Amino acid sequence: MTGNPKQLPRPLFLGFEGGGTRGVALLADERGSLLGRVETGPANLRLLDGEQLAALFRSVAARLPQPDALAIGLAGARSKADLKRILVAAEKIWPGIPCHASNDLETAFATVDDADGKSPAVRVLVLSGTGSCCYGRIADGKTVKVGGWGHLLGDRGSGYDIALRALRTVVAAYDRDEAWPGLGRRILHRLALNEPSDLISWVQSADKSQIAGLAIEVFAAWHKKDKFAAGIISHARDNLAQSAIGCAKQLGGSRVPVQFIFAGGTLLKQPRFMQQLAAQIRKLRPGSVI
């Protein structure tokens, strides 16, 4: 942040979006001009207690001027109780400042609304980052969520799912063939581990974002035509496509045109994967707009 905060044009608006890998805060004026940006660590509400959430917000407040209003959308925020947790923590850090609490699904829709000024009859957000979820809505306000069960029960096609499936695949191959596969060597090299057995203690202490980070190596191996990586990525693509189509069908049957919106680092940072997912969705539901 540069310049004297007292000289900044008022009012100032702060938006914060948090996901399983990182959070991003943007400060803007009433014309939408960007005045400041701050990145934080993981910001999934489900993985933060009250003190950690307040500390996260405090790290943002320490680096940006006091806003006149703010909006916070966090992954994992689904219930009224979740939203209240956000509001309580925000009030501690920005006392008396109006705050809108939401989730990372609403923020993604808001971005598209601002971009094109239109609202198709059926929209489905396909989110794949550290976690995954498909979230759809129609003009009358009805919403449907498919997935988003967390990394233990769901998150199909997410970075975490891809990485965990890779770990299980290379271990199973090692047991079966008595040879450590190339994908496994990539993973050990990234983690600076010496032996396959070192993975046991590492994975027991690793958090969700650390495991999800290994998806980068799976994609790198996929680009090199590694057969194990190819199977894992194909499985992730099919799972995401099936979830997206299922979400759309619940909202508008099988014939209504649907706009699918892609979001999340696993998709946006892997254009080839994103293109294959788009093709799979169009194959399953012809006429879809991506």
Coordinates of C-alpha atoms in Angstrom, one line a residue:
M1 CA 0.0 0.0 0.0
T2 CA 1.5 3.3 -1.0
G3 CA 0.6 6.9 -0.2
N4 CA -0.9 8.6 2.8
P5 CA -4.1 6.7 3.9
K6 CA -5.6 10.0 5.1
Q7 CA -5.4 11.3 1.5
L8 CA -7.2 8.3 0.0
P9 CA -10.6 9.0 -1.5
R10 CA -13.5 7.9 0.7
P11 CA -15.4 5.7 1.0
L12 CA -13.0 2.8 0.9
F13 CA -14.2 -0.8 0.4
L14 CA -12.4 -3.9 1.5
G15 CA -13.1 -7.3 0.0
F16 CA -11.6 -10.5 1.3
E17 CA -11.9 -14.0 -0.3
G18 CA -10.4 -17.0 1.4
G19 CA -9.7 -20.5 0.1
G20 CA -7.9 -23.6 1.3
T21 CA -4.5 -22.4 0.0
R22 CA -4.6 -18.7 0.4
G23 CA -6.7 -15.6 1.0
V24 CA -6.7 -12.3 -1.0
A25 CA -7.8 -8.9 0.2
L26 CA -8.5 -6.0 -2.1
L27 CA -9.0 -2.4 -1.2
A28 CA -10.9 -0.2 -3.7
D29 CA -12.7 3.2 -3.9
E30 CA -16.3 3.7 -4.9
R31 CA -15.3 3.7 -8.6
G32 CA -13.7 0.3 -8.2
S33 CA -10.2 1.5 -8.6
L34 CA -7.8 -0.9 -6.9
L35 CA -5.8 0.8 -4.1
G36 CA -4.3 -2.1 -2.3
R37 CA -3.8 -5.9 -2.3
V38 CA -2.8 -8.3 0.5
E39 CA -2.3 -12.1 0.3
T40 CA -2.6 -14.3 3.3
G41 CA -2.2 -18.0 4.1
P42 CA -5.0 -20.6 4.0
A43 CA -8.4 -19.1 4.9
N44 CA -10.9 -22.0 4.9
L45 CA -13.3 -21.3 7.7
R46 CA -13.6 -25.0 8.6
L47 CA -10.0 -25.2 9.3
L48 CA -9.7 -22.1 11.5
D49 CA -10.8 -21.6 15.1
G50 CA -11.9 -18.2 16.4
E51 CA -8.5 -17.0 17.4
Q52 CA -7.0 -18.1 14.1
L53 CA -9.7 -16.3 12.1
A54 CA -9.2 -13.1 14.1
A55 CA -5.5 -13.3 13.5
L56 CA -6.0 -13.8 9.8
F57 CA -8.2 -10.6 9.6
R58 CA -5.7 -8.8 11.8
S59 CA -2.9 -9.5 9.4
V60 CA -5.0 -7.9 6.6
A61 CA -6.0 -4.8 8.8
A62 CA -2.4 -4.2 9.7
R63 CA -1.4 -3.7 6.0
L64 CA -4.3 -1.8 4.6
P65 CA -6.2 1.4 5.7
Q66 CA -9.4 1.2 7.6
P67 CA -12.3 0.6 5.2
D68 CA -15.7 2.2 5.4
A69 CA -17.4 -1.2 4.6
L70 CA -16.2 -4.7 3.9
A71 CA -17.3 -8.0 2.5
I72 CA -15.7 -11.4 3.4
G73 CA -16.3 -14.6 1.5
L74 CA -14.6 -17.7 2.9
A75 CA -14.4 -21.3 1.7
G76 CA -16.2 -23.6 4.2
A77 CA -18.8 -20.9 5.2
R78 CA -22.2 -22.5 4.5
S79 CA -24.5 -22.1 7.5
K80 CA -25.9 -19.1 9.4
A81 CA -23.6 -20.1 12.3
D82 CA -20.6 -20.0 9.9
L83 CA -21.5 -16.5 8.7
K84 CA -22.0 -15.3 12.3
R85 CA -18.4 -16.6 13.1
I86 CA -17.1 -14.4 10.3
L87 CA -19.0 -11.3 11.5
V88 CA -17.9 -11.8 15.1
A89 CA -14.3 -12.1 14.1
A90 CA -14.5 -9.1 11.8
E91 CA -16.1 -6.9 14.5
K92 CA -13.1 -7.6 16.7
I93 CA -10.7 -6.3 14.0
W94 CA -12.9 -3.6 12.3
P95 CA -15.3 -2.5 15.1
G96 CA -18.3 -0.6 13.9
I97 CA -17.6 -1.2 10.2
P98 CA -20.5 -2.7 8.2
C99 CA -19.6 -6.2 7.1
H100 CA -21.2 -8.6 4.6
A101 CA -20.3 -12.2 5.4
S102 CA -20.5 -14.8 2.7
N103 CA -18.7 -17.7 1.0
D104 CA -16.3 -18.2 -1.9
L105 CA -19.2 -19.4 -4.1
E106 CA -21.0 -16.1 -3.9
T107 CA -17.9 -14.1 -4.6
A108 CA -17.3 -16.1 -7.8
F109 CA -20.8 -15.4 -9.0
A110 CA -20.4 -11.7 -8.2
T111 CA -17.3 -11.5 -10.3
V112 CA -19.0 -12.9 -13.4
D113 CA -22.1 -10.6 -12.8
D114 CA -19.8 -7.6 -12.7
A115 CA -18.0 -8.8 -15.8
D116 CA -20.8 -9.3 -18.3
G117 CA -23.8 -7.5 -16.7
K118 CA -26.0 -10.5 -17.5
S119 CA -27.6 -13.3 -15.6
P120 CA -28.4 -16.4 -17.6
A121 CA -31.4 -18.6 -16.5
V122 CA -29.1 -21.3 -15.1
R123 CA -25.5 -20.8 -13.9
V124 CA -23.3 -23.4 -12.4
L125 CA -20.0 -22.6 -10.7
V126 CA -17.5 -25.4 -11.1
L127 CA -14.9 -24.8 -8.4
S128 CA -11.7 -26.8 -8.1
G129 CA -8.9 -25.6 -5.9
T130 CA -7.6 -27.1 -2.8
G131 CA -11.2 -28.4 -2.4
S132 CA -14.0 -28.6 -4.9
C133 CA -17.7 -27.9 -5.3
C134 CA -20.3 -27.3 -7.9
Y135 CA -22.8 -24.6 -7.0
G136 CA -25.7 -23.6 -9.2
R137 CA -28.5 -21.0 -9.2
I138 CA -31.4 -19.8 -11.3
A139 CA -33.0 -16.5 -11.7
D140 CA -35.7 -17.0 -9.1
G141 CA -33.0 -17.5 -6.4
K142 CA -33.0 -21.3 -6.1
T143 CA -29.6 -22.8 -5.5
V144 CA -28.1 -26.3 -5.6
K145 CA -24.8 -27.5 -4.3
V146 CA -23.1 -30.7 -5.4
G147 CA -20.0 -31.7 -3.6
G148 CA -18.3 -29.5 -1.0
W149 CA -18.3 -32.3 1.6
G150 CA -14.7 -31.5 2.7
H151 CA -11.5 -33.5 2.1
L152 CA -12.5 -36.5 4.1
L153 CA -15.9 -37.1 2.6
G154 CA -15.7 -35.4 -0.8
D155 CA -13.8 -32.7 -2.7
R156 CA -13.8 -34.9 -5.8
G157 CA -11.6 -33.5 -8.6
S158 CA -9.9 -31.1 -6.2
G159 CA -6.2 -30.5 -5.8
Y160 CA -6.3 -32.4 -2.6
D161 CA -8.2 -35.3 -4.2
I162 CA -5.7 -35.5 -7.1
A163 CA -2.7 -35.4 -4.7
L164 CA -4.1 -38.0 -2.3
R165 CA -5.0 -40.3 -5.1
A166 CA -1.5 -40.0 -6.5
L167 CA 0.0 -40.9 -3.1
R168 CA -2.2 -44.0 -2.9
T169 CA -1.5 -44.9 -6.5
V170 CA 2.3 -44.8 -6.2
V171 CA 2.3 -46.7 -2.9
A172 CA 0.0 -49.4 -4.4
A173 CA 2.2 -49.7 -7.5
Y174 CA 5.3 -50.0 -5.2
D175 CA 3.7 -52.9 -3.3
R176 CA 2.6 -54.6 -6.5
D177 CA 5.6 -54.2 -8.7
E178 CA 8.4 -53.7 -6.1
A179 CA 9.5 -50.6 -8.1
W180 CA 9.0 -47.0 -7.1
P181 CA 7.3 -45.3 -10.1
G182 CA 8.3 -42.0 -11.7
L183 CA 5.4 -40.1 -10.3
G184 CA 6.5 -41.3 -6.8
R185 CA 10.1 -40.0 -7.5
R186 CA 8.6 -36.6 -8.4
I187 CA 6.7 -36.5 -5.1
L188 CA 9.7 -37.6 -3.0
H189 CA 11.9 -35.0 -4.7
R190 CA 9.4 -32.2 -4.1
L191 CA 9.1 -33.1 -0.4
A192 CA 12.9 -33.6 0.0
L193 CA 12.3 -37.2 1.3
N194 CA 14.7 -40.0 0.7
E195 CA 12.6 -43.2 0.9
P196 CA 9.0 -44.1 0.1
S197 CA 8.5 -45.1 3.7
D198 CA 9.3 -41.5 4.7
L199 CA 5.9 -40.6 3.3
I200 CA 4.2 -42.3 6.3
S201 CA 5.2 -39.8 8.8
W202 CA 5.0 -36.9 6.4
V203 CA 1.4 -37.5 5.4
Q204 CA 0.3 -38.0 9.0
S205 CA 1.5 -34.5 9.9
A206 CA 0.7 -32.7 6.7
D207 CA -2.3 -30.4 6.5
K208 CA -4.9 -30.2 3.7
S209 CA -3.1 -27.5 1.7
Q210 CA 0.3 -29.2 2.0
I211 CA -1.1 -32.4 0.5
A212 CA -3.0 -30.5 -2.2
G213 CA 0.2 -28.8 -3.2
L214 CA 1.4 -32.2 -4.5
A215 CA -1.1 -31.9 -7.3
I216 CA 1.4 -29.7 -9.1
E217 CA 3.7 -32.7 -9.5
V218 CA 0.8 -34.9 -10.8
F219 CA 0.0 -32.3 -13.5
A220 CA 3.7 -32.1 -14.4
A221 CA 3.9 -35.8 -14.8
W222 CA 0.7 -35.8 -16.8
H223 CA 2.2 -33.4 -19.3
K224 CA 5.1 -35.8 -19.6
K225 CA 2.6 -38.6 -20.4
D226 CA 3.0 -40.5 -17.2
K227 CA 0.5 -43.3 -17.2
F228 CA -0.4 -43.1 -13.5
A229 CA -0.8 -39.3 -13.6
A230 CA -3.0 -39.7 -16.8
G231 CA -5.4 -42.0 -15.0
I232 CA -5.6 -39.7 -11.9
I233 CA -6.2 -36.5 -14.0
S234 CA -8.8 -38.3 -16.2
H235 CA -10.6 -39.5 -13.0
A236 CA -10.6 -35.9 -11.6
R237 CA -12.0 -34.5 -14.9
D238 CA -14.8 -37.0 -15.1
N239 CA -15.8 -36.5 -11.5
L240 CA -16.0 -32.7 -11.9
A241 CA -17.9 -33.0 -15.2
Q242 CA -20.4 -35.4 -13.6
S243 CA -20.9 -33.1 -10.6
A244 CA -21.4 -30.1 -12.8
I245 CA -23.9 -31.8 -15.0
G246 CA -25.8 -33.2 -12.0
C247 CA -26.0 -29.7 -10.5
A248 CA -27.3 -28.2 -13.7
K249 CA -29.9 -31.0 -14.1
Q250 CA -31.3 -30.3 -10.6
L251 CA -31.8 -26.7 -11.5
G252 CA -33.0 -26.8 -15.1
G253 CA -33.7 -30.3 -16.2
S254 CA -31.8 -31.6 -19.2
R255 CA -32.7 -29.0 -21.9
V256 CA -32.3 -25.5 -20.5
P257 CA -29.1 -23.8 -21.7
V258 CA -26.6 -23.5 -18.9
Q259 CA -23.6 -21.3 -18.3
F260 CA -20.7 -23.1 -16.5
I261 CA -18.2 -20.9 -14.7
F262 CA -14.8 -22.3 -13.8
A263 CA -13.0 -21.1 -10.7
G264 CA -10.2 -22.3 -8.4
G265 CA -6.5 -22.7 -8.9
T266 CA -6.6 -26.4 -10.0
L267 CA -8.6 -25.3 -13.0
L268 CA -7.3 -21.8 -13.7
K269 CA -3.7 -22.7 -13.4
Q270 CA -4.0 -25.8 -15.5
P271 CA -5.4 -24.6 -18.9
R272 CA -5.1 -28.0 -20.6
F273 CA -7.1 -29.7 -17.8
M274 CA -9.6 -26.9 -17.9
Q275 CA -10.0 -27.3 -21.7
Q276 CA -10.6 -31.0 -21.3
L277 CA -13.2 -30.5 -18.6
A278 CA -15.0 -28.0 -20.8
A279 CA -15.0 -30.5 -23.7
Q280 CA -16.4 -33.2 -21.4
I281 CA -19.2 -31.0 -20.1
R282 CA -20.1 -30.0 -23.7
K283 CA -20.1 -33.6 -24.7
L284 CA -22.4 -34.6 -21.8
R285 CA -24.6 -31.5 -22.2
P286 CA -24.5 -30.1 -25.7
G287 CA -25.1 -26.4 -26.0
S288 CA -23.5 -25.5 -22.7
V289 CA -21.6 -22.2 -22.4
I290 CA -18.3 -22.3 -20.6

